[in-house]
Each structure stands twice: as C-alpha cells, then as structure tokens.
Amino acid sequence: METRKGSYVLATWEGGGSVAPFMTLARKLLAVGHDVHIISDLCNGDEALAAGAGFTPWTRAPSRPTRLREDCPIRDWEVADPGAAIARVFDLQIAGRAQDYAQDMIALLRQHPADLVVINELALGAMMGCEIVGQPFAVLGCGPLLYPLVDGIPPLGPGLPPARTEAERGQHAEVATMVTGMLDSFLPRYNEQRVSLGLQPLAHLHDQNYAAQRFLMGTNPAFDFEPAKLPDFFTYVGAQLDDNLWSRPWESPWTAGDERPLVLASLSTTFMDQAECLRRIVAALATLDVRAVVTLGGVVRPDEVPGAANVHVVDSAPHAALLKDASLVINHGGHGTIMKAATAGLPQLVIPHGRDQGDNAVRIAHRGAGLILPRDAEADAIRDAAARLLGDPAYALAAQALARRIAERDDPGAITREVERLAATLRGAQVKVA
C-alpha cells in the first residue's frame, strides 16, 4: 500500500447491484486515508455521506431521487422480452444519455481533481467525459463480465455454462456476435455524441472500455467461469460485499433454541415487479417446517406481501447477520446476494427476473450448489425445490466446497492495492479540465 494520500472519484448509477460495490470501495479507500468523492444518483447520497465520502449527484444525466418504482426512468419490468428490456436500459440511460454523463463528469473533475476515477462498467458516458479531458480512469465491473470481450468467459444473456465442446464454443461465439450486434445498434447515436464532443467514433460500443487504464472485475474468480488466460487489461479484484448502510437492524422474532432451519428470501433492491413472486415464495415456505425471513429490499410495499405464521416479512435486514444462521437462500440472482450466499457456503434457490441474473444463477447450479426456477414458478414448485435443497445434503456439501474455493481466492485488499497502484503509476498525467 502506498502512504501518500490520494484523491479518488467513484462514478456509478442507481442500478441495484451497481451501488454497493462502489460504497464498499469507498470505505476501503477511506480506511487507509485517501480522499473519496462519489458521483451517482441523488438517492445514493445519504449512503455515500454516511460512508465518509463526498457526494455529487448527476445533474444533466438521469438522477433518481428515490429507489421507488415511481422514480425509475427505465421501467424495464414492463418489457417481457429480456433482450428488449436490456435495449431499453441502453436506449434511455446508457447510450442515449452518454453526453449528459460526460458533461457531468467533466464538471465534477473541475471541482474535485482526481488521481484516478473508478467508473461503473455501464456508465459509458462518464468514461467518455474522462477521455475528453485526459483523466486516467479504471472500469469496475460489479459481477461477471457484461461485455463479450474475453475468450473463455461465456457471453452474458442466456445463462450459458462453460463451453466444453466445439459445438458449445460455436454457440458461445454466435451469442457473443448477437450481443455485440445488440450493443452496436446504439453505436450511431453514441458515436454522434462522441464526435460532437471532439472524440473519434468507436468501432464497437463496448470499445469505450478500452479508454480505461484497466478493467477491474468485481467478482471472485472461483465463482466466475474464469478463462484459461485473462488478458492483461483485465484483472479480478474480488466481490465487494458490504451490506447496504440503509439496511435496518435485525431482531429475530423466534425464541432462542428454535431448531427449524432458517430460510432467507430476497428478490432485489430495485423494483422488478417482484411482489407476486414474493407472495408465492411466502406461500411455499408457509407449508414447510422452517423459519423464514423475506426482505422486501425497500422497493416492495409491506402490504403487497403478507407474511405467515413461520414467515417474517421485513422491509430490509443486514444479510450478513442472517446468513450466519441460514440453511437456504432464495434469491433473484443479483450478484451481491448470490455471492454473499455462496461465500457463506449456503445452497441457493435462484429465481432470475432478468438482467444478468440468469448468468449469475448458472454459476451456482453448474457447481451443484443450487437450483434455478423461472420467475413464474408456482408455489408448489418453489416448495418442492426448497424442500429438496434442504433435504439433500449434496447441495449443502457442494455449496460448502464452492465457499472454500472462493475463500482460497479471496483477497479483500486487492482492489485497494490495484487502484493505488494505478494512481501511483499515472500520477502527474495532464488533465485539461480548466
């Protein structure tokens, strides 16, 4: 670790799992004496300030005042087709508003010069802003690699396991081409904004990442489908797993000595129209001899998901505390939740609702550490899957084996050392933000 006090700007946006890793990184950098300033949606301000960082909201770019469904500019839950939902995200927020993110980034750097900026993998416009002023930056991915940039890592989308045969490798290549084509459908609009700001057009939308000094992969390689050879531009820095600071304290409603297995169910801290699925989970768990906690993530109203005699429904709770006593985790496949359960060595029932969740889920099921159900699975199917995971010790053994592999590759200080190393190497670079 370097001893010089550095200045870091962290740029992200309210996308559920895109926030917590940046708050975790902020706390790690602050703990060793650095200055940290976060730019994100307005609703993330209190958490950033509570962590001890400075905070600036996006102003030209979209900036959600709350995480409630009413304030979501994308509303991707309204789109049944997963590909169309992803396209909506790129259209309305990522590529479509890139110039706004770029201008906000430039304005912030005038007020808060940085040795290094660390930018969310989807905040392409913020990368563009750094590129314009010559500001060194790194990209931080908040889970498995979203872009088809590394051979050997399955392209995200359909939830593919590693390719073992030539036919499977051909399938992966075909999916990668399709993903690149979908992203590049926004390239003309994106390049128009780049050119208007004095930059050269890109050949592919995901090439914006290569303006960075390094791509930091914010997951554990033992969880990910790690490729045989990782290009030098990419490096694993581990999952950043601190609980959200807004989670409320947990008090068990059960008496001490209750030996029924504890089940934790949690379906995202962003609204994905998950109330109906949560009700089916409650109905399923109500028929089993378990204790269960269902967290609503601060985005589903308590009146939408009634509990049961053995199912305690709460707005939020610190997962780290609950996982110490849990025997099973039911989740949507968000990277933060699924990694916390995997690190704790717990079997998982994953019910993906979209985005990258199917790809996270397959990383559990492929190791025998859990099962996957569709989001419209009925209560009976959820009950049967939960009972199977609790009753068959093979799932717990596989989950524990995965947890040991994750622990062997875990290095909590890796991300701090890497951003310090990049900053030390690049310090003194000319940044024209005046």
Short mmCIF file of C-alpha atoms in Angstrom, two decimals:
data_model
loop_
_atom_site.label_atom_id
_atom_site.label_comp_id
_atom_site.label_asym_id
_atom_site.label_seq_id
_atom_site.Cartn_x
_atom_site.Cartn_y
_atom_site.Cartn_z
CA MET A 1 0.00 0.00 0.00
CA GLU A 2 1.26 3.48 -0.78
CA THR A 3 1.44 6.01 2.05
CA ARG A 4 0.67 9.18 0.04
CA LYS A 5 -2.86 10.48 0.49
CA GLY A 6 -4.62 10.12 -2.84
CA SER A 7 -7.77 11.59 -4.35
CA TYR A 8 -10.30 9.27 -5.98
CA VAL A 9 -13.61 9.86 -7.72
CA LEU A 10 -16.01 6.92 -7.97
CA ALA A 11 -18.76 7.13 -10.62
CA THR A 12 -21.79 4.86 -10.69
CA TRP A 13 -25.58 4.95 -11.05
CA GLU A 14 -28.62 3.54 -9.26
CA GLY A 15 -28.83 0.08 -10.77
CA GLY A 16 -29.22 -2.04 -7.64
CA GLY A 17 -26.02 -4.07 -7.59
CA SER A 18 -24.13 -1.21 -9.22
CA VAL A 19 -24.12 0.82 -5.99
CA ALA A 20 -22.91 -1.39 -3.12
CA PRO A 21 -19.52 -2.28 -4.70
CA PHE A 22 -18.70 1.41 -5.04
CA MET A 23 -19.70 2.13 -1.45
CA THR A 24 -17.53 -0.79 -0.34
CA LEU A 25 -14.58 0.51 -2.38
CA ALA A 26 -15.11 3.98 -0.93
CA ARG A 27 -14.95 2.63 2.62
CA LYS A 28 -11.78 0.67 1.84
CA LEU A 29 -10.03 3.72 0.36
CA LEU A 30 -11.17 5.97 3.19
CA ALA A 31 -9.92 3.45 5.76
CA VAL A 32 -6.35 3.88 4.52
CA GLY A 33 -6.52 7.68 4.47
CA HIS A 34 -7.50 8.62 0.92
CA ASP A 35 -9.99 11.29 -0.17
CA VAL A 36 -13.01 9.83 -1.94
CA HIS A 37 -15.81 11.57 -3.80
CA ILE A 38 -18.77 9.67 -5.26
CA ILE A 39 -20.99 10.77 -8.12
CA SER A 40 -24.21 8.82 -8.52
CA ASP A 41 -27.98 9.23 -8.40
CA LEU A 42 -29.36 11.57 -5.76
CA CYS A 43 -30.89 8.65 -3.82
CA ASN A 44 -27.40 7.28 -3.10
CA GLY A 45 -26.21 10.48 -1.44
CA ASP A 46 -27.06 9.64 2.16
CA GLU A 47 -25.23 6.32 1.95
CA ALA A 48 -22.16 7.93 0.38
CA LEU A 49 -22.03 10.61 3.06
CA ALA A 50 -22.58 8.04 5.82
CA ALA A 51 -19.58 6.12 4.50
CA GLY A 52 -17.49 9.28 4.87
CA ALA A 53 -17.16 10.17 1.19
CA GLY A 54 -18.03 13.39 -0.57
CA PHE A 55 -21.03 13.22 -2.87
CA THR A 56 -22.33 14.90 -6.02
CA PRO A 57 -25.50 13.81 -7.83
CA TRP A 58 -25.79 13.53 -11.56
CA THR A 59 -27.50 16.69 -12.80
CA ARG A 60 -27.70 16.61 -16.60
CA ALA A 61 -27.76 12.80 -16.60
CA PRO A 62 -30.65 10.87 -15.02
CA SER A 63 -30.59 11.08 -11.23
CA ARG A 64 -33.22 9.17 -9.28
CA PRO A 65 -34.40 10.95 -6.12
CA THR A 66 -35.51 7.61 -4.60
CA ARG A 67 -35.25 3.90 -5.38
CA LEU A 68 -39.04 3.61 -5.55
CA ARG A 69 -40.66 2.29 -8.71
CA GLU A 70 -42.22 5.66 -9.44
CA ASP A 71 -38.78 7.21 -9.87
CA CYS A 72 -37.31 4.57 -12.18
CA PRO A 73 -36.66 6.13 -15.63
CA ILE A 74 -36.28 2.75 -17.34
CA ARG A 75 -39.20 0.64 -16.09
CA ASP A 76 -37.68 -2.45 -17.68
CA TRP A 77 -40.10 -4.70 -15.78
CA GLU A 78 -42.77 -3.58 -18.25
CA VAL A 79 -40.94 -5.38 -21.08
CA ALA A 80 -41.46 -9.15 -21.22
CA ASP A 81 -38.57 -9.93 -23.58
CA PRO A 82 -35.18 -9.82 -21.74
CA GLY A 83 -33.37 -8.55 -24.82
CA ALA A 84 -35.85 -5.72 -25.26
CA ALA A 85 -35.52 -4.85 -21.57
CA ILE A 86 -31.72 -4.57 -21.88
CA ALA A 87 -32.15 -2.49 -25.03
CA ARG A 88 -34.39 -0.12 -23.10
CA VAL A 89 -31.66 0.39 -20.50
CA PHE A 90 -29.11 1.28 -23.16
CA ASP A 91 -31.56 3.45 -25.06
CA LEU A 92 -32.89 5.51 -22.16
CA GLN A 93 -29.93 5.66 -19.82
CA ILE A 94 -26.57 4.38 -21.03
CA ALA A 95 -26.01 5.20 -24.69
CA GLY A 96 -28.87 7.63 -25.12
CA ARG A 97 -27.69 9.94 -22.32
CA ALA A 98 -23.94 9.48 -22.72
CA GLN A 99 -23.23 13.13 -23.47
CA ASP A 100 -25.05 14.19 -20.30
CA TYR A 101 -22.95 11.80 -18.20
CA ALA A 102 -19.80 13.06 -19.92
CA GLN A 103 -20.57 16.70 -19.16
CA ASP A 104 -21.43 15.92 -15.53
CA MET A 105 -18.14 14.05 -15.20
CA ILE A 106 -16.13 16.94 -16.62
CA ALA A 107 -17.89 19.44 -14.33
CA LEU A 108 -17.17 17.29 -11.28
CA LEU A 109 -13.48 16.92 -12.14
CA ARG A 110 -13.16 20.72 -12.26
CA GLN A 111 -14.28 20.79 -8.62
CA HIS A 112 -12.64 17.56 -7.47
CA PRO A 113 -9.40 16.71 -9.33
CA ALA A 114 -8.59 13.03 -9.03
CA ASP A 115 -5.52 10.85 -9.22
CA LEU A 116 -7.83 8.17 -10.60
CA VAL A 117 -11.52 7.84 -11.40
CA VAL A 118 -13.19 4.44 -11.00
CA ILE A 119 -16.28 4.09 -13.20
CA ASN A 120 -19.12 1.58 -13.32
CA GLU A 121 -18.90 -0.67 -16.37
CA LEU A 122 -22.23 0.65 -17.70
CA ALA A 123 -21.51 4.36 -17.20
CA LEU A 124 -20.06 4.71 -20.69
CA GLY A 125 -20.73 8.44 -20.83
CA ALA A 126 -18.69 9.01 -17.67
CA MET A 127 -15.83 7.17 -19.38
CA MET A 128 -16.29 9.46 -22.36
CA GLY A 129 -16.02 12.51 -20.12
CA CYS A 130 -12.74 11.29 -18.66
CA GLU A 131 -11.43 10.54 -22.13
CA ILE A 132 -12.23 14.09 -23.27
CA VAL A 133 -10.13 15.71 -20.52
CA GLY A 134 -7.40 13.08 -20.41
CA GLN A 135 -8.38 11.92 -16.93
CA PRO A 136 -6.99 8.48 -16.06
CA PHE A 137 -9.70 6.05 -15.06
CA ALA A 138 -10.38 2.39 -14.38
CA VAL A 139 -13.59 0.49 -15.04
CA LEU A 140 -15.14 -1.56 -12.23
CA GLY A 141 -17.47 -4.40 -13.15
CA CYS A 142 -19.99 -5.36 -10.48
CA GLY A 143 -20.12 -9.07 -11.33
CA PRO A 144 -19.27 -11.39 -14.22
CA LEU A 145 -18.08 -9.54 -17.33
CA LEU A 146 -21.06 -7.95 -19.08
CA TYR A 147 -19.32 -7.43 -22.41
CA PRO A 148 -18.18 -10.24 -24.74
CA LEU A 149 -14.55 -9.14 -24.56
CA VAL A 150 -12.71 -12.18 -23.16
CA ASP A 151 -12.46 -15.57 -24.84
CA GLY A 152 -13.42 -18.38 -22.49
CA ILE A 153 -15.94 -16.42 -20.40
CA PRO A 154 -19.46 -17.30 -21.59
CA PRO A 155 -21.22 -14.27 -23.10
CA LEU A 156 -23.92 -12.95 -20.82
CA GLY A 157 -27.55 -13.24 -21.77
CA PRO A 158 -28.92 -16.78 -21.96
CA GLY A 159 -27.16 -18.13 -18.86
CA LEU A 160 -24.56 -20.33 -20.55
CA PRO A 161 -22.21 -22.70 -18.71
CA PRO A 162 -18.57 -23.01 -19.85
CA ALA A 163 -18.10 -24.42 -23.35
CA ARG A 164 -16.69 -27.96 -23.33
CA THR A 165 -17.12 -28.99 -26.97
CA GLU A 166 -16.62 -27.40 -30.38
CA ALA A 167 -20.40 -27.15 -30.78
CA GLU A 168 -20.70 -25.30 -27.47
CA ARG A 169 -17.82 -22.99 -28.37
CA GLY A 170 -19.62 -22.25 -31.63
CA GLN A 171 -22.79 -21.46 -29.68
CA HIS A 172 -20.86 -19.09 -27.44
CA ALA A 173 -19.36 -17.33 -30.45
CA GLU A 174 -22.80 -16.95 -32.01
CA VAL A 175 -24.26 -15.49 -28.82
CA ALA A 176 -21.28 -13.11 -28.47
CA THR A 177 -21.90 -11.87 -32.00
CA MET A 178 -25.57 -11.33 -31.21
CA VAL A 179 -24.75 -9.41 -28.01
CA THR A 180 -22.23 -7.23 -29.84
CA GLY A 181 -24.81 -6.57 -32.55
CA MET A 182 -27.43 -5.54 -29.98
CA LEU A 183 -24.98 -3.16 -28.31
CA ASP A 184 -23.84 -1.77 -31.64
CA SER A 185 -27.42 -0.94 -32.59
CA PHE A 186 -26.86 2.08 -30.31
CA LEU A 187 -23.44 2.86 -31.78
CA PRO A 188 -24.52 5.50 -34.35
CA ARG A 189 -26.24 7.53 -31.64
CA TYR A 190 -23.31 7.08 -29.27
CA ASN A 191 -20.71 7.99 -31.89
CA GLU A 192 -22.69 11.09 -32.82
CA GLN A 193 -22.27 12.29 -29.24
CA ARG A 194 -18.56 11.37 -29.22
CA VAL A 195 -17.92 13.32 -32.40
CA SER A 196 -19.87 16.33 -31.12
CA LEU A 197 -17.53 16.38 -28.11
CA GLY A 198 -14.38 16.12 -30.22
CA LEU A 199 -13.69 12.38 -29.95
CA GLN A 200 -13.18 9.79 -32.65
CA PRO A 201 -16.02 7.34 -33.31
CA LEU A 202 -15.76 3.79 -31.97
CA ALA A 203 -15.84 0.57 -33.99
CA HIS A 204 -17.98 -1.12 -31.30
CA LEU A 205 -19.90 0.31 -28.38
CA HIS A 206 -18.04 -1.83 -25.84
CA ASP A 207 -14.72 -0.42 -27.11
CA GLN A 208 -15.35 2.58 -24.84
CA ASN A 209 -13.98 0.41 -22.02
CA TYR A 210 -10.56 0.37 -23.68
CA ALA A 211 -10.07 4.07 -22.98
CA ALA A 212 -9.52 2.97 -19.37
CA GLN A 213 -6.21 2.05 -17.78
CA ARG A 214 -7.61 -1.25 -16.50
CA PHE A 215 -10.84 -3.22 -16.24
CA LEU A 216 -11.37 -4.37 -12.64
CA MET A 217 -13.57 -7.46 -12.48
CA GLY A 218 -15.52 -7.17 -9.25
CA THR A 219 -16.19 -10.82 -8.62
CA ASN A 220 -14.32 -13.82 -7.27
CA PRO A 221 -12.64 -15.96 -9.97
CA ALA A 222 -13.71 -19.14 -8.16
CA PHE A 223 -17.34 -18.07 -8.55
CA ASP A 224 -16.90 -16.82 -12.10
CA PHE A 225 -16.21 -19.07 -15.06
CA GLU A 226 -12.57 -17.99 -15.07
CA PRO A 227 -10.93 -18.28 -18.51
CA ALA A 228 -7.72 -20.22 -19.08
CA LYS A 229 -5.94 -16.96 -19.90
CA LEU A 230 -7.10 -13.50 -18.84
CA PRO A 231 -5.82 -10.58 -20.98
CA ASP A 232 -3.56 -8.16 -19.12
CA PHE A 233 -6.15 -5.37 -19.44
CA PHE A 234 -8.50 -7.30 -17.13
CA THR A 235 -7.90 -8.31 -13.52
CA TYR A 236 -10.06 -9.90 -10.83
CA VAL A 237 -10.31 -7.77 -7.69
CA GLY A 238 -12.95 -9.79 -5.85
CA ALA A 239 -16.58 -9.18 -4.98
CA GLN A 240 -17.22 -6.06 -2.90
CA LEU A 241 -19.82 -7.34 -0.46
CA ASP A 242 -20.52 -4.88 2.37
CA ASP A 243 -24.18 -4.69 3.40
CA ASN A 244 -26.10 -1.58 2.37
CA LEU A 245 -25.89 1.04 5.10
CA TRP A 246 -29.64 1.62 4.85
CA SER A 247 -30.46 -1.96 5.95
CA ARG A 248 -32.34 -1.93 9.24
CA PRO A 249 -31.10 -3.83 12.31
CA TRP A 250 -32.31 -7.40 12.62
CA GLU A 251 -34.13 -8.79 15.65
CA SER A 252 -35.26 -12.40 15.46
CA PRO A 253 -38.98 -12.94 16.21
CA TRP A 254 -38.30 -16.55 17.22
CA THR A 255 -37.37 -17.87 20.62
CA ALA A 256 -33.82 -19.00 21.31
CA GLY A 257 -33.33 -22.69 20.65
CA ASP A 258 -35.77 -22.89 17.73
CA GLU A 259 -34.10 -25.62 15.67
CA ARG A 260 -36.14 -25.26 12.49
CA PRO A 261 -33.86 -24.36 9.55
CA LEU A 262 -33.75 -20.67 8.70
CA VAL A 263 -34.51 -19.65 5.09
CA LEU A 264 -33.66 -16.17 3.81
CA ALA A 265 -35.58 -14.93 0.75
CA SER A 266 -34.62 -11.70 -1.01
CA LEU A 267 -35.53 -10.52 -4.51
CA SER A 268 -33.55 -7.38 -5.41
CA THR A 269 -33.18 -3.88 -4.02
CA THR A 270 -34.53 -2.48 -7.29
CA PHE A 271 -38.12 -2.81 -8.37
CA MET A 272 -38.63 -5.62 -10.88
CA ASP A 273 -42.34 -6.22 -10.28
CA GLN A 274 -41.37 -8.98 -7.86
CA ALA A 275 -44.26 -8.75 -5.37
CA GLU A 276 -46.24 -11.61 -6.92
CA CYS A 277 -43.18 -13.88 -6.88
CA LEU A 278 -42.54 -12.96 -3.25
CA ARG A 279 -46.13 -13.88 -2.38
CA ARG A 280 -45.62 -17.29 -3.98
CA ILE A 281 -42.39 -17.73 -2.02
CA VAL A 282 -44.23 -16.93 1.22
CA ALA A 283 -46.99 -19.40 0.31
CA ALA A 284 -44.38 -22.09 -0.42
CA LEU A 285 -42.42 -21.57 2.79
CA ALA A 286 -45.58 -21.44 4.87
CA THR A 287 -46.09 -25.15 4.13
CA LEU A 288 -42.59 -26.19 5.26
CA ASP A 289 -41.24 -26.78 8.75
CA VAL A 290 -38.87 -23.81 8.58
CA ARG A 291 -38.34 -20.33 9.92
CA ALA A 292 -38.21 -17.82 7.07
CA VAL A 293 -37.28 -14.18 6.62
CA VAL A 294 -38.39 -12.37 3.48
CA THR A 295 -36.79 -8.97 2.80
CA LEU A 296 -38.56 -6.50 0.51
CA GLY A 297 -35.45 -4.51 -0.42
CA GLY A 298 -37.04 -1.17 0.31
CA VAL A 299 -38.90 -1.21 -3.02
CA VAL A 300 -41.89 -3.51 -2.44
CA ARG A 301 -44.55 -2.23 -0.06
CA PRO A 302 -45.20 -4.35 3.06
CA ASP A 303 -48.93 -4.52 2.29
CA GLU A 304 -48.12 -6.24 -1.02
CA VAL A 305 -46.52 -9.28 0.63
CA PRO A 306 -48.30 -10.55 3.76
CA GLY A 307 -46.28 -12.93 5.92
CA ALA A 308 -47.30 -16.21 7.52
CA ALA A 309 -47.01 -17.83 10.94
CA ASN A 310 -43.47 -19.04 10.17
CA VAL A 311 -42.56 -16.38 7.58
CA HIS A 312 -41.40 -12.99 8.83
CA VAL A 313 -41.59 -10.22 6.17
CA VAL A 314 -39.42 -7.13 6.70
CA ASP A 315 -38.53 -4.11 4.62
CA SER A 316 -34.81 -4.79 4.96
CA ALA A 317 -32.29 -6.59 7.15
CA PRO A 318 -28.49 -6.98 7.11
CA HIS A 319 -27.87 -10.15 5.11
CA ALA A 320 -24.50 -10.76 6.76
CA ALA A 321 -26.20 -11.35 10.12
CA LEU A 322 -28.92 -13.60 8.71
CA LEU A 323 -26.55 -15.72 6.64
CA LYS A 324 -24.71 -16.83 9.77
CA ASP A 325 -27.79 -18.80 10.84
CA ALA A 326 -29.41 -19.61 7.48
CA SER A 327 -29.65 -23.03 5.83
CA LEU A 328 -31.01 -21.87 2.46
CA VAL A 329 -31.16 -18.64 0.47
CA ILE A 330 -33.88 -17.92 -2.10
CA ASN A 331 -32.92 -15.03 -4.35
CA HIS A 332 -33.24 -13.46 -7.79
CA GLY A 333 -29.67 -13.98 -8.89
CA GLY A 334 -28.34 -10.49 -8.29
CA HIS A 335 -24.56 -10.67 -7.98
CA GLY A 336 -24.35 -9.22 -4.47
CA THR A 337 -26.94 -11.52 -2.92
CA ILE A 338 -25.81 -14.64 -4.75
CA MET A 339 -22.14 -14.02 -3.88
CA LYS A 340 -22.89 -13.42 -0.20
CA ALA A 341 -24.78 -16.72 -0.03
CA ALA A 342 -22.03 -18.52 -1.97
CA THR A 343 -19.34 -17.09 0.30
CA ALA A 344 -21.35 -18.30 3.31
CA GLY A 345 -21.47 -21.83 1.84
CA LEU A 346 -25.26 -21.97 1.58
CA PRO A 347 -27.35 -23.76 -1.06
CA GLN A 348 -29.47 -21.42 -3.15
CA LEU A 349 -32.77 -21.44 -4.99
CA VAL A 350 -32.37 -18.81 -7.69
CA ILE A 351 -35.39 -17.29 -9.44
CA PRO A 352 -33.96 -14.87 -12.06
CA HIS A 353 -36.08 -11.87 -13.01
CA GLY A 354 -33.91 -10.53 -15.86
CA ARG A 355 -30.75 -8.51 -16.47
CA ASP A 356 -27.61 -10.57 -15.66
CA GLN A 357 -29.37 -12.76 -13.11
CA GLY A 358 -29.62 -15.93 -15.19
CA ASP A 359 -25.88 -15.79 -15.80
CA ASN A 360 -25.17 -15.49 -12.08
CA ALA A 361 -27.63 -18.33 -11.37
CA VAL A 362 -25.90 -20.77 -13.72
CA ARG A 363 -22.64 -20.24 -11.84
CA ILE A 364 -24.36 -21.72 -8.78
CA ALA A 365 -26.33 -24.51 -10.46
CA HIS A 366 -23.33 -25.61 -12.56
CA ARG A 367 -21.40 -26.31 -9.32
CA GLY A 368 -24.29 -28.32 -7.84
CA ALA A 369 -24.79 -25.66 -5.15
CA GLY A 370 -28.38 -24.79 -6.01
CA LEU A 371 -31.37 -24.92 -8.32
CA ILE A 372 -32.93 -22.48 -10.78
CA LEU A 373 -36.64 -21.83 -11.29
CA PRO A 374 -38.38 -19.44 -13.71
CA ARG A 375 -39.84 -16.28 -12.23
CA ASP A 376 -43.40 -17.53 -12.87
CA ALA A 377 -42.84 -20.77 -10.93
CA GLU A 378 -45.88 -21.69 -8.85
CA ALA A 379 -45.78 -22.00 -5.06
CA ASP A 380 -45.79 -25.81 -5.27
CA ALA A 381 -42.67 -25.80 -7.44
CA ILE A 382 -40.92 -23.36 -5.09
CA ARG A 383 -41.89 -25.51 -2.10
CA ASP A 384 -40.60 -28.70 -3.73
CA ALA A 385 -37.31 -27.08 -4.76
CA ALA A 386 -36.77 -25.60 -1.29
CA ALA A 387 -37.54 -28.94 0.36
CA ARG A 388 -35.11 -30.68 -1.99
CA LEU A 389 -32.33 -28.21 -1.24
CA LEU A 390 -32.88 -28.53 2.49
CA GLY A 391 -33.27 -32.30 2.47
CA ASP A 392 -30.50 -33.44 0.14
CA PRO A 393 -27.08 -32.93 1.79
CA ALA A 394 -25.36 -32.98 -1.60
CA TYR A 395 -26.39 -29.37 -2.22
CA ALA A 396 -25.01 -28.16 1.11
CA LEU A 397 -21.76 -30.07 0.52
CA ALA A 398 -21.38 -28.56 -2.96
CA ALA A 399 -22.12 -25.09 -1.59
CA GLN A 400 -19.52 -25.54 1.14
CA ALA A 401 -16.96 -26.74 -1.39
CA LEU A 402 -17.63 -23.66 -3.53
CA ALA A 403 -17.25 -21.44 -0.46
CA ARG A 404 -13.83 -22.97 0.28
CA ARG A 405 -12.68 -22.28 -3.29
CA ILE A 406 -13.95 -18.71 -3.02
CA ALA A 407 -12.13 -18.25 0.28
CA GLU A 408 -8.89 -19.54 -1.24
CA ARG A 409 -9.08 -16.88 -3.96
CA ASP A 410 -10.43 -14.09 -1.74
CA ASP A 411 -8.21 -11.06 -1.21
CA PRO A 412 -10.16 -8.16 0.37
CA GLY A 413 -7.27 -5.74 -0.14
CA ALA A 414 -6.77 -6.48 -3.83
CA ILE A 415 -8.99 -3.69 -5.14
CA THR A 416 -7.39 -1.06 -2.89
CA ARG A 417 -3.88 -2.10 -3.92
CA GLU A 418 -4.83 -2.10 -7.59
CA VAL A 419 -6.37 1.39 -7.65
CA GLU A 420 -3.45 2.73 -5.58
CA ARG A 421 -1.00 1.13 -8.00
CA LEU A 422 -2.77 2.64 -11.00
CA ALA A 423 -2.90 6.05 -9.35
CA ALA A 424 0.79 5.94 -8.43
CA THR A 425 1.74 4.89 -11.95
CA LEU A 426 -0.36 7.57 -13.59
CA ARG A 427 0.08 10.43 -11.14
CA GLY A 428 1.12 13.58 -12.86
CA ALA A 429 -0.81 12.87 -16.07
CA GLN A 430 -2.03 16.06 -17.68
CA VAL A 431 -5.75 16.61 -17.14
CA LYS A 432 -7.25 19.50 -19.07
CA VAL A 433 -10.38 20.30 -17.07
CA ALA A 434 -9.93 24.04 -16.75
#
